[in-house]
Short mmCIF file of C-alpha atoms and ligand atoms in Angstrom, two decimals:
data_model
loop_
_atom_site.label_atom_id
_atom_site.label_comp_id
_atom_site.label_asym_id
_atom_site.label_seq_id
_atom_site.Cartn_x
_atom_site.Cartn_y
_atom_site.Cartn_z
CA UNK A 1194 -165.29 152.95 6.18
CA UNK A 1195 -168.08 155.05 4.63
CA UNK A 1196 -169.61 157.60 7.00
CA UNK A 1197 -171.92 159.70 4.83
CA UNK A 1198 -175.47 159.76 6.19
CA UNK A 1199 -176.84 159.59 2.65
CA UNK A 1200 -174.80 156.59 1.57
CA UNK A 1201 -174.99 154.41 4.64
CA UNK A 1202 -172.34 153.38 7.14
CA UNK A 1203 -170.86 149.95 6.59
CA UNK A 1204 -167.69 148.03 7.48
CA UNK A 1205 -166.19 147.42 4.05
CA UNK A 1206 -167.41 148.16 0.50
CA UNK A 1207 -165.16 145.44 -0.89
CA UNK A 1208 -167.38 142.76 0.65
CA UNK A 1209 -170.24 143.68 -1.71
CA UNK A 1210 -169.71 140.94 -4.34
CA UNK A 1211 -169.55 138.24 -1.71
CA UNK A 1212 -172.77 139.66 -0.26
CA UNK A 1213 -174.50 139.54 -3.65
CA UNK A 1214 -173.59 135.85 -4.04
CA UNK A 1215 -175.01 134.97 -0.64
CA UNK A 1216 -178.17 137.07 -1.15
CA UNK A 1217 -178.79 135.24 -4.44
CA UNK A 1218 -178.19 131.89 -2.74
CA UNK A 1219 -180.83 132.72 -0.10
CA UNK A 1220 -183.25 133.81 -2.86
CA UNK A 1221 -183.21 130.25 -4.23
CA UNK A 1222 -184.79 129.09 -0.97
CA UNK A 1223 -187.47 131.79 -0.92
CA UNK A 1224 -190.10 130.75 -3.49
CA UNK A 1225 -192.98 132.70 -1.93
CA UNK A 1226 -190.93 135.89 -1.81
CA UNK A 1227 -189.96 135.26 -5.44
CA UNK A 1228 -193.61 135.31 -6.52
CA UNK A 1229 -194.34 138.43 -4.48
CA UNK A 1230 -191.25 140.11 -5.88
CA UNK A 1231 -192.34 139.42 -9.47
CA UNK A 1232 -195.78 140.88 -8.80
CA UNK A 1233 -194.31 143.89 -6.99
CA UNK A 1234 -191.97 144.55 -9.92
CA UNK A 1235 -194.90 144.50 -12.31
CA UNK A 1236 -197.49 146.43 -10.26
CA UNK A 1237 -195.21 148.82 -8.26
CA UNK A 1238 -197.56 149.00 -5.23
CA UNK A 1239 -195.04 150.95 -3.13
CA UNK A 1240 -194.16 153.63 -5.69
CA UNK A 1241 -192.30 156.51 -3.98
CA UNK A 1242 -192.92 155.25 -0.42
CA UNK A 1243 -190.03 155.84 2.00
CA UNK A 1244 -189.39 152.70 4.05
CA UNK A 1245 -187.02 152.47 7.04
CA UNK A 1246 -186.12 148.93 8.10
CA UNK A 1247 -184.62 148.13 11.50
CA UNK A 1248 -184.05 144.42 10.94
CA UNK A 1249 -181.26 141.90 11.29
CA UNK A 1250 -178.95 142.57 8.34
CA UNK A 1251 -179.03 139.09 6.80
CA UNK A 1252 -179.34 137.64 3.31
CA UNK A 1253 -183.06 137.02 3.86
CA UNK A 1254 -183.70 140.60 4.96
CA UNK A 1255 -181.87 141.72 1.83
CA UNK A 1256 -184.34 139.76 -0.31
CA UNK A 1257 -187.29 141.42 1.44
CA UNK A 1258 -185.86 144.90 0.93
CA UNK A 1259 -184.95 144.27 -2.70
CA UNK A 1260 -188.58 143.25 -3.31
CA UNK A 1261 -189.80 146.49 -1.69
CA UNK A 1262 -187.39 148.50 -3.79
CA UNK A 1263 -188.61 146.76 -6.92
CA UNK A 1264 -192.14 147.67 -5.80
CA UNK A 1265 -191.07 151.30 -6.14
CA UNK A 1266 -190.11 152.09 -2.53
CA UNK A 1267 -187.14 154.17 -1.39
CA UNK A 1268 -185.62 151.86 1.23
CA UNK A 1269 -183.00 152.24 3.98
CA UNK A 1270 -181.85 149.74 6.55
CA UNK A 1271 -180.29 149.70 9.97
CA UNK A 1272 -179.58 146.72 12.23
CA UNK A 1273 -181.91 145.58 15.01
CA UNK A 1274 -179.01 144.21 17.07
CA UNK A 1275 -175.34 145.29 17.26
CA UNK A 1276 -174.05 141.75 16.67
CA UNK A 1277 -176.43 140.39 14.03
CA UNK A 1278 -175.14 142.27 10.97
CA UNK A 1279 -173.58 140.35 8.09
CA UNK A 1280 -171.09 142.91 6.82
CA UNK A 1281 -171.06 141.53 3.28
CA UNK A 1282 -174.84 141.90 3.06
CA UNK A 1283 -174.66 145.49 4.36
CA UNK A 1284 -172.06 146.21 1.66
CA UNK A 1285 -174.06 144.55 -1.12
CA UNK A 1286 -177.25 146.42 -0.21
CA UNK A 1287 -175.48 149.76 -0.09
CA UNK A 1288 -173.22 149.36 -3.12
CA UNK A 1289 -175.11 147.03 -5.48
CA UNK A 1290 -178.81 147.37 -4.69
CA UNK A 1291 -179.13 151.09 -3.85
CA UNK A 1292 -180.37 150.45 -0.32
CA UNK A 1293 -178.24 152.58 2.04
CA UNK A 1294 -177.47 150.51 5.12
CA UNK A 1295 -176.25 151.70 8.52
CA UNK A 1296 -174.87 148.66 10.28
CA UNK A 1297 -171.51 147.19 11.27
CA UNK A 1298 -171.16 143.85 13.02
CA UNK A 1299 -169.96 144.41 16.60
CA UNK A 1300 -170.74 148.15 16.65
CA UNK A 1301 -170.94 149.67 20.14
CA UNK A 1302 -174.23 150.81 21.64
CA UNK A 1303 -173.64 154.48 20.76
CA UNK A 1304 -173.04 153.65 17.10
CA UNK A 1305 -176.08 151.35 17.09
CA UNK A 1306 -178.30 154.18 18.34
CA UNK A 1307 -176.71 156.71 16.00
CA UNK A 1308 -177.57 154.41 13.08
CA UNK A 1309 -181.20 154.30 14.19
CA UNK A 1310 -181.29 158.10 14.15
CA UNK A 1311 -179.47 158.19 10.80
CA UNK A 1312 -182.15 156.31 8.91
CA UNK A 1313 -184.93 158.35 10.44
CA UNK A 1314 -183.41 161.43 8.83
CA UNK A 1315 -185.19 160.70 5.56
CA UNK A 1316 -188.57 160.86 7.32
CA UNK A 1317 -189.88 157.36 6.56
CA UNK A 1318 -193.55 156.79 5.82
CA UNK A 1319 -193.34 153.13 6.77
CA UNK A 1320 -191.23 151.55 9.54
CA UNK A 1321 -190.28 147.88 9.71
CA UNK A 1322 -189.02 146.94 13.16
CA UNK A 1323 -187.66 143.84 14.82
CA UNK A 1324 -187.94 144.77 18.51
CA UNK A 1325 -189.71 148.15 18.15
CA UNK A 1326 -186.59 150.33 18.38
CA UNK A 1327 -187.68 152.70 15.58
CA UNK A 1328 -191.15 152.97 17.09
CA UNK A 1329 -189.61 153.78 20.49
CA UNK A 1330 -187.49 156.58 18.98
CA UNK A 1331 -190.40 157.98 16.96
CA UNK A 1332 -192.47 158.15 20.15
CA UNK A 1333 -189.74 159.93 22.14
CA UNK A 1334 -186.77 161.96 20.87
CA UNK A 1335 -187.70 161.79 17.16
CA UNK A 1336 -191.43 162.48 17.54
CA UNK A 1337 -191.29 165.50 15.20
CA UNK A 1338 -190.95 162.97 12.35
CA UNK A 1339 -194.22 161.18 13.24
CA UNK A 1340 -196.30 163.33 10.92
CA UNK A 1341 -194.73 161.53 7.91
CA UNK A 1342 -195.41 157.99 9.14
CA UNK A 1343 -198.48 156.17 7.86
CA UNK A 1344 -197.80 152.70 9.22
CA UNK A 1345 -195.35 150.14 10.48
CA UNK A 1346 -194.70 146.43 10.87
CA UNK A 1347 -193.19 144.47 13.76
CA UNK A 1348 -191.33 141.20 13.32
CA UNK A 1349 -190.84 139.70 16.79
CA UNK A 1350 -192.63 138.72 20.01
CA UNK A 1351 -190.70 141.19 22.17
CA UNK A 1352 -191.51 144.07 19.80
CA UNK A 1353 -195.21 143.17 19.83
CA UNK A 1354 -195.15 143.14 23.66
CA UNK A 1355 -193.61 146.65 23.65
CA UNK A 1356 -196.19 147.91 21.11
CA UNK A 1357 -199.12 146.49 23.07
CA UNK A 1358 -197.79 148.23 26.20
CA UNK A 1359 -197.57 151.52 24.29
CA UNK A 1360 -201.06 151.02 22.87
CA UNK A 1361 -202.51 150.11 26.30
CA UNK A 1362 -201.26 153.46 27.61
CA UNK A 1363 -203.07 155.14 24.70
CA UNK A 1364 -199.78 156.46 23.32
CA UNK A 1365 -199.33 154.55 20.05
CA UNK A 1366 -199.38 157.12 17.26
CA UNK A 1367 -199.67 155.06 14.07
CA UNK A 1368 -201.07 151.70 12.88
CA UNK A 1369 -198.73 148.74 13.14
CA UNK A 1370 -199.13 145.18 11.87
CA UNK A 1371 -197.85 142.58 14.35
CA UNK A 1372 -196.31 140.32 11.73
CA UNK A 1373 -195.06 138.04 14.51
CA UNK A 1374 -198.67 137.12 15.32
CA UNK A 1375 -199.42 135.77 11.84
CA UNK A 1376 -199.66 131.98 12.00
CA UNK A 1377 -197.28 131.66 9.05
CA UNK A 1378 -194.73 133.60 11.13
CA UNK A 1379 -194.56 132.34 14.72
CA UNK A 1380 -195.70 128.73 14.06
CA UNK A 1381 -192.70 128.28 11.78
CA UNK A 1382 -190.03 130.98 12.19
CA UNK A 1383 -190.10 131.05 16.00
CA UNK A 1384 -190.38 127.26 16.31
CA UNK A 1385 -188.44 125.61 13.48
CA UNK A 1386 -186.25 128.61 12.65
CA UNK A 1387 -185.17 129.39 16.22
CA UNK A 1388 -184.93 125.69 17.04
CA UNK A 1389 -182.42 125.02 14.27
CA UNK A 1390 -180.50 128.30 14.16
CA UNK A 1391 -179.99 128.51 17.94
CA UNK A 1392 -178.35 125.11 17.99
CA UNK A 1393 -176.40 126.16 14.92
CA UNK A 1394 -175.11 129.20 16.84
CA UNK A 1395 -174.14 127.17 19.93
CA UNK A 1396 -172.39 124.56 17.79
CA UNK A 1397 -170.56 127.01 15.50
CA UNK A 1398 -169.31 128.97 18.53
CA UNK A 1399 -168.18 126.00 20.63
CA UNK A 1400 -168.20 122.83 18.50
CA UNK A 1401 -169.56 120.94 21.55
CA UNK A 1402 -171.33 117.60 21.21
CA UNK A 1403 -175.01 117.94 22.03
CA UNK A 1404 -175.65 114.20 22.51
CA UNK A 1405 -175.69 113.18 26.15
CA UNK A 1406 -175.60 116.76 27.48
CA UNK A 1407 -178.13 118.16 29.94
CA UNK A 1408 -179.64 121.04 27.99
CA UNK A 1409 -181.72 123.66 29.82
CA UNK A 1410 -184.34 125.55 27.79
CA UNK A 1411 -185.71 128.59 29.63
CA UNK A 1412 -189.19 129.42 28.30
CA UNK A 1413 -191.47 126.94 26.52
CA UNK A 1414 -193.13 129.33 24.10
CA UNK A 1415 -192.83 129.05 20.33
CA UNK A 1416 -189.05 129.39 20.33
CA UNK A 1417 -188.58 127.16 23.37
CA UNK A 1418 -190.67 124.34 21.89
CA UNK A 1419 -188.59 124.32 18.73
CA UNK A 1420 -185.31 124.47 20.59
CA UNK A 1421 -186.24 121.69 23.04
CA UNK A 1422 -187.44 119.49 20.15
CA UNK A 1423 -184.23 119.94 18.16
CA UNK A 1424 -181.90 119.56 21.18
CA UNK A 1425 -183.70 116.35 22.18
CA UNK A 1426 -183.44 115.20 18.56
CA UNK A 1427 -179.67 115.49 18.81
CA UNK A 1428 -179.61 113.34 21.95
CA UNK A 1429 -179.63 115.94 24.75
CA UNK A 1430 -181.47 115.43 28.04
CA UNK A 1431 -183.74 118.48 28.01
CA UNK A 1432 -184.94 120.31 31.12
CA UNK A 1433 -187.45 123.16 30.70
CA UNK A 1434 -188.01 126.12 33.02
CA UNK A 1435 -191.34 127.98 32.73
CA UNK A 1436 -193.48 130.45 34.67
CA UNK A 1437 -196.74 129.61 32.85
CA UNK A 1438 -198.44 126.43 34.19
CA UNK A 1439 -200.04 125.47 30.87
CA UNK A 1440 -196.80 125.72 28.94
CA UNK A 1441 -194.95 123.94 31.74
CA UNK A 1442 -197.52 121.12 31.53
CA UNK A 1443 -197.11 120.95 27.75
CA UNK A 1444 -193.36 120.54 28.30
CA UNK A 1445 -193.96 117.70 30.78
CA UNK A 1446 -196.28 115.90 28.33
CA UNK A 1447 -193.79 116.44 25.52
CA UNK A 1448 -191.40 114.39 27.63
CA UNK A 1449 -189.18 116.94 29.36
CA UNK A 1450 -188.48 117.54 33.05
CA UNK A 1451 -189.68 120.91 34.34
CA UNK A 1452 -188.21 122.70 37.38
CA UNK A 1453 -187.12 126.16 38.58
CA UNK A 1454 -183.87 127.57 37.19
CA UNK A 1455 -181.99 127.33 40.52
CA UNK A 1456 -182.59 123.55 40.51
CA UNK A 1457 -181.88 123.11 36.81
CA UNK A 1458 -178.71 125.15 37.28
CA UNK A 1459 -177.09 122.35 39.30
CA UNK A 1460 -177.59 119.86 36.46
CA UNK A 1461 -177.17 121.78 33.23
CA UNK A 1462 -174.26 121.60 30.79
CA UNK A 1463 -175.76 124.02 28.25
CA UNK A 1464 -178.36 126.71 29.03
CA UNK A 1465 -180.35 128.70 26.46
CA UNK A 1466 -182.89 131.39 27.33
CA UNK A 1467 -185.83 132.13 25.00
CA UNK A 1468 -188.32 133.93 27.23
CA UNK A 1469 -188.24 137.62 26.23
CA UNK A 1470 -187.91 138.28 30.00
CA UNK A 1471 -185.04 139.68 32.11
CA UNK A 1472 -182.63 138.01 34.58
CA UNK A 1473 -183.96 134.56 33.77
CA UNK A 1474 -180.54 133.14 34.70
CA UNK A 1475 -179.63 135.06 37.84
CA UNK A 1476 -177.22 135.12 40.79
CA UNK A 1477 -178.77 132.12 42.59
CA UNK A 1478 -178.29 129.98 39.48
CA UNK A 1479 -174.68 131.14 38.90
CA UNK A 1480 -173.87 130.17 42.51
CA UNK A 1481 -174.70 126.49 41.98
CA UNK A 1482 -173.74 125.89 38.33
CA UNK A 1483 -171.16 123.29 37.34
CA UNK A 1484 -167.81 124.68 36.34
CA UNK A 1485 -167.68 124.91 32.54
CA UNK A 1486 -171.42 125.42 32.06
CA UNK A 1487 -172.21 127.11 28.72
CA UNK A 1488 -174.82 129.91 28.69
CA UNK A 1489 -176.49 131.46 25.66
CA UNK A 1490 -179.53 133.56 24.89
CA UNK A 1491 -181.79 133.46 21.84
CA UNK A 1492 -184.48 135.84 23.14
CA UNK A 1493 -184.59 139.31 21.63
CA UNK A 1494 -182.67 141.46 24.13
CA UNK A 1495 -179.44 140.75 26.01
CA UNK A 1496 -181.30 140.99 29.32
CA UNK A 1497 -182.05 137.30 29.92
CA UNK A 1498 -178.71 136.33 31.49
CA UNK A 1499 -177.83 138.66 34.37
CA UNK A 1500 -174.34 139.53 33.15
CA UNK A 1501 -173.77 142.43 35.57
CA UNK A 1502 -174.27 139.96 38.44
CA UNK A 1503 -172.02 137.35 36.82
CA UNK A 1504 -169.39 140.03 36.28
CA UNK A 1505 -169.52 141.07 39.93
CA UNK A 1506 -169.03 137.42 40.99
CA UNK A 1507 -166.01 137.08 38.70
CA UNK A 1508 -162.32 137.82 39.01
CA UNK A 1509 -162.10 138.40 35.29
CA UNK A 1510 -163.05 137.09 31.88
CA UNK A 1511 -161.25 136.16 28.71
CA UNK A 1512 -162.18 135.31 25.13
CA UNK A 1513 -161.48 131.66 24.36
CA UNK A 1514 -162.77 131.64 20.77
CA UNK A 1515 -164.82 134.15 18.74
CA UNK A 1516 -168.14 134.73 20.58
CA UNK A 1517 -167.02 132.54 23.53
CA UNK A 1518 -166.06 134.24 26.82
CA UNK A 1519 -165.00 132.53 30.03
CA UNK A 1520 -165.91 134.20 33.34
CA UNK A 1521 -163.56 133.10 36.17
CA UNK A 1522 -165.52 133.07 39.42
CA UNK A 1523 -163.92 133.92 42.75
CA UNK A 1524 -164.54 130.36 44.01
CA UNK A 1525 -162.46 128.87 41.19
CA UNK A 1526 -165.28 127.74 38.86
CA UNK A 1527 -165.68 129.13 35.37
CA UNK A 1528 -168.81 129.87 33.37
CA UNK A 1529 -168.88 130.28 29.60
CA UNK A 1530 -171.10 132.93 27.94
CA UNK A 1531 -171.71 133.00 24.19
CA UNK A 1532 -172.17 136.15 22.04
CA UNK A 1533 -172.17 138.47 25.08
CA UNK A 1534 -175.64 137.22 25.98
CA UNK A 1535 -177.05 138.57 22.71
CA UNK A 1536 -179.04 136.47 20.19
CA UNK A 1537 -176.72 133.49 19.71
CA UNK A 1538 -178.28 132.37 16.43
CA UNK A 1539 -177.59 135.71 14.75
CA UNK A 1540 -174.34 136.50 16.56
CA UNK A 1541 -172.51 133.21 16.07
CA UNK A 1542 -174.43 131.77 13.10
CA UNK A 1543 -176.44 133.23 10.21
CA UNK A 1544 -179.90 133.40 11.79
CA UNK A 1545 -182.81 131.35 10.49
CA UNK A 1546 -182.54 129.49 7.19
CA UNK A 1547 -183.98 131.32 4.18
CA UNK A 1548 -186.65 128.66 3.67
CA UNK A 1549 -188.45 129.67 6.88
CA UNK A 1550 -187.78 133.42 6.56
CA UNK A 1551 -189.51 133.10 3.17
CA UNK A 1552 -192.83 133.05 5.05
CA UNK A 1553 -191.99 135.70 7.67
CA UNK A 1554 -190.83 138.11 5.01
CA UNK A 1555 -193.70 137.31 2.66
CA UNK A 1556 -195.90 138.35 5.62
CA UNK A 1557 -193.82 141.53 5.99
CA UNK A 1558 -194.09 142.39 2.29
CA UNK A 1559 -197.86 141.79 2.21
CA UNK A 1560 -198.32 143.72 5.47
CA UNK A 1561 -196.44 146.70 3.99
CA UNK A 1562 -198.61 146.63 0.86
CA UNK A 1563 -201.79 146.29 2.96
CA UNK A 1564 -200.81 149.25 5.17
CA UNK A 1565 -200.20 151.48 2.16
CA UNK A 1566 -203.42 150.41 0.43
CA UNK A 1567 -205.52 150.92 3.57
CA UNK A 1568 -203.67 153.79 5.24
CA UNK A 1569 -206.62 156.15 5.19
CA UNK A 1570 -208.94 153.80 7.05
CA UNK A 1571 -206.57 152.54 9.72
CA UNK A 1572 -206.27 153.72 13.33
CA UNK A 1573 -203.32 153.98 15.70
CA UNK A 1574 -203.49 150.43 16.99
CA UNK A 1575 -201.79 147.06 16.68
CA UNK A 1576 -203.31 145.04 13.82
CA UNK A 1577 -203.06 141.35 13.01
CA UNK A 1578 -202.13 140.47 9.44
CA UNK A 1579 -205.50 139.80 7.72
CA UNK A 1580 -206.28 136.05 7.72
CA UNK A 1581 -206.64 135.91 3.93
CA UNK A 1582 -203.04 137.11 3.52
CA UNK A 1583 -201.77 134.69 6.20
CA UNK A 1584 -203.59 131.80 4.46
CA UNK A 1585 -202.33 132.87 1.06
CA UNK A 1586 -198.72 132.70 2.29
CA UNK A 1587 -199.37 129.22 3.74
CA UNK A 1588 -200.96 128.06 0.48
CA UNK A 1589 -198.06 129.30 -1.65
CA UNK A 1590 -195.47 127.78 0.70
CA UNK A 1591 -197.29 124.44 0.83
CA UNK A 1592 -197.37 124.35 -2.96
CA UNK A 1593 -193.67 125.24 -3.16
CA UNK A 1594 -192.85 122.43 -0.74
CA UNK A 1595 -194.74 119.92 -2.85
CA UNK A 1596 -197.80 119.52 -0.61
CA UNK A 1597 -201.39 119.89 -1.74
CA UNK A 1598 -204.67 120.36 0.06
CA UNK A 1599 -207.71 118.16 0.35
CA UNK A 1600 -210.85 119.98 -0.85
CA UNK A 1601 -214.11 119.63 1.08
CA UNK A 1602 -217.18 118.34 -0.75
CA UNK A 1603 -220.34 120.53 -0.65
CA UNK A 1604 -221.83 117.86 1.63
CA UNK A 1605 -218.92 118.28 4.08
CA UNK A 1606 -219.19 122.07 4.00
CA UNK A 1607 -222.89 121.75 4.86
CA UNK A 1608 -222.19 119.22 7.62
CA UNK A 1609 -219.56 121.39 9.30
CA UNK A 1610 -221.81 124.44 9.06
CA UNK A 1611 -224.85 122.88 10.70
CA UNK A 1612 -226.01 121.99 14.21
CA UNK A 1613 -228.74 119.43 13.38
CA UNK A 1614 -226.44 116.43 12.77
CA UNK A 1615 -225.61 114.32 15.79
CA UNK A 1616 -225.76 110.71 16.92
N1 NAD B 2794 -183.55 134.17 18.10
C1 NAD B 2794 -184.43 134.52 17.19
O1 NAD B 2794 -184.12 134.59 16.00
C2 NAD B 2794 -185.84 134.78 17.61
C3 NAD B 2794 -186.90 134.48 16.74
C4 NAD B 2794 -188.21 134.71 17.18
C5 NAD B 2794 -188.42 135.26 18.45
N2 NAD B 2794 -187.35 135.59 19.24
C6 NAD B 2794 -187.50 136.15 20.59
O2 NAD B 2794 -187.52 135.05 21.51
C7 NAD B 2794 -188.28 135.40 22.67
C8 NAD B 2794 -189.37 134.35 22.87
O3 NAD B 2794 -190.28 134.39 21.78
P1 NAD B 2794 -191.53 133.38 21.69
O4 NAD B 2794 -192.21 133.68 20.42
O5 NAD B 2794 -191.11 131.99 22.01
O6 NAD B 2794 -192.42 133.96 22.92
P2 NAD B 2794 -193.55 133.22 23.73
O7 NAD B 2794 -194.32 134.29 24.43
O8 NAD B 2794 -194.28 132.23 22.87
O9 NAD B 2794 -192.72 132.37 24.82
C9 NAD B 2794 -192.00 132.90 25.90
C10 NAD B 2794 -192.18 131.94 27.08
O10 NAD B 2794 -191.27 132.30 28.13
C11 NAD B 2794 -191.95 132.12 29.36
N3 NAD B 2794 -191.28 132.90 30.41
C12 NAD B 2794 -191.38 134.23 30.68
N4 NAD B 2794 -190.58 134.56 31.73
C13 NAD B 2794 -189.96 133.41 32.10
C14 NAD B 2794 -189.02 133.10 33.13
N5 NAD B 2794 -188.56 134.02 33.97
N6 NAD B 2794 -188.57 131.80 33.22
C15 NAD B 2794 -189.04 130.84 32.37
N7 NAD B 2794 -189.95 131.08 31.41
C16 NAD B 2794 -190.40 132.36 31.28
C17 NAD B 2794 -193.38 132.57 29.07
O11 NAD B 2794 -194.31 132.03 30.03
C18 NAD B 2794 -193.61 131.99 27.68
O12 NAD B 2794 -194.16 130.68 27.69
C19 NAD B 2794 -188.78 136.82 22.40
O13 NAD B 2794 -187.86 137.73 22.96
C20 NAD B 2794 -188.76 136.92 20.90
O14 NAD B 2794 -188.72 138.25 20.45
C21 NAD B 2794 -186.08 135.34 18.85
#
């Protein structure tokens, strides 16, 4: 194991070649990133900029960071979740691509937090977060490093919620682009990416048949919609739980039953939370669940299933397969929890397919370039990715997928821009 703070901290250097192969495989499915990477290599828009990434250490993330490095940046990476690291990718980045990485799959919480502090040691000018952990550190114990930071990006819904809370208190200290809020991010990554990869995680961990099961989706936001759609597509009977009446109504009209978790708990075979909230599956639900119910989370933090409560109701637990733990309840039932209640798609599978991360990470790359170009005119607030960049990513992806746009005639442009026309 390498422990030097300058070289990264990874599980095994010998995995590097395997990592390179998988990173190159992902690159084949990332045509938009490929174009950005070629331009970055030519124009070097990030020359000398120190970038700290706190992102899931996956093959797609590797492609983003390689593009930034080729743009001239000095890049380091740490994980945004203790279970989501692909050790071969961490090795490849550190050994083959000159991107020191501080991440080991299954690291404990202390190591996870040490790694966050490790990459801040080089005083980054740009932070790239997935869940706002670097931002949180830079606004508390590491605030003496803030003077170097000119901007940041945030990848996920939960991180954007944390940033908006910080900003609302007037405490945000540098400009951050909420990449999650770009249409080319959450319409696709959260919906189709989470929909597919969450099922992939549940299936790889358990090998259960989805057809005919009662599948509970907690939260009918972007991730929940995708997950419900894909579970139904595989033949599950989907029940949705929601706290927002409009989203609950959408779920009803999309053909699902909607009810509170304590009612759904009696019926469910498989439960997945995607709310970004805490204790979404709680004591009252555990009390009435069928023996053998399978619980997983695909929301950002491991707070959605109340595991301390489940633990206190249990006589013990044991691992049945990798990422599959059985809790034995005092009344004789058992409840199965996947990936310790952490993101199941990244813990038990490989995260989203490269094809959809192509857009999210194109948004990240363009946001980073935009922040550097505009640093002097930006304020300490949460920014949306400019629409022209969002649209450009959509246009390039559409082209790559073989679609092409209709073009409006001048007559149509005039018609849609006027108020005089009517019946
Ligand atoms: N697994 C992944 O790879 C992945 C990818 C993208 C986003 N995420 C994470 O998934 C979570 C959801 O993201 P999103 O973009 O769908 O957010 P969203 O805001 O679109 O949806 C969340 C939904 O959960 C509902 N909700 C909140 N509390 C609830 C409760 N107690 N019970 C039932 N419903 C409740 C909200 O009303 C909302 O409709 C976030 O934590 C986000 O960071 C994970």
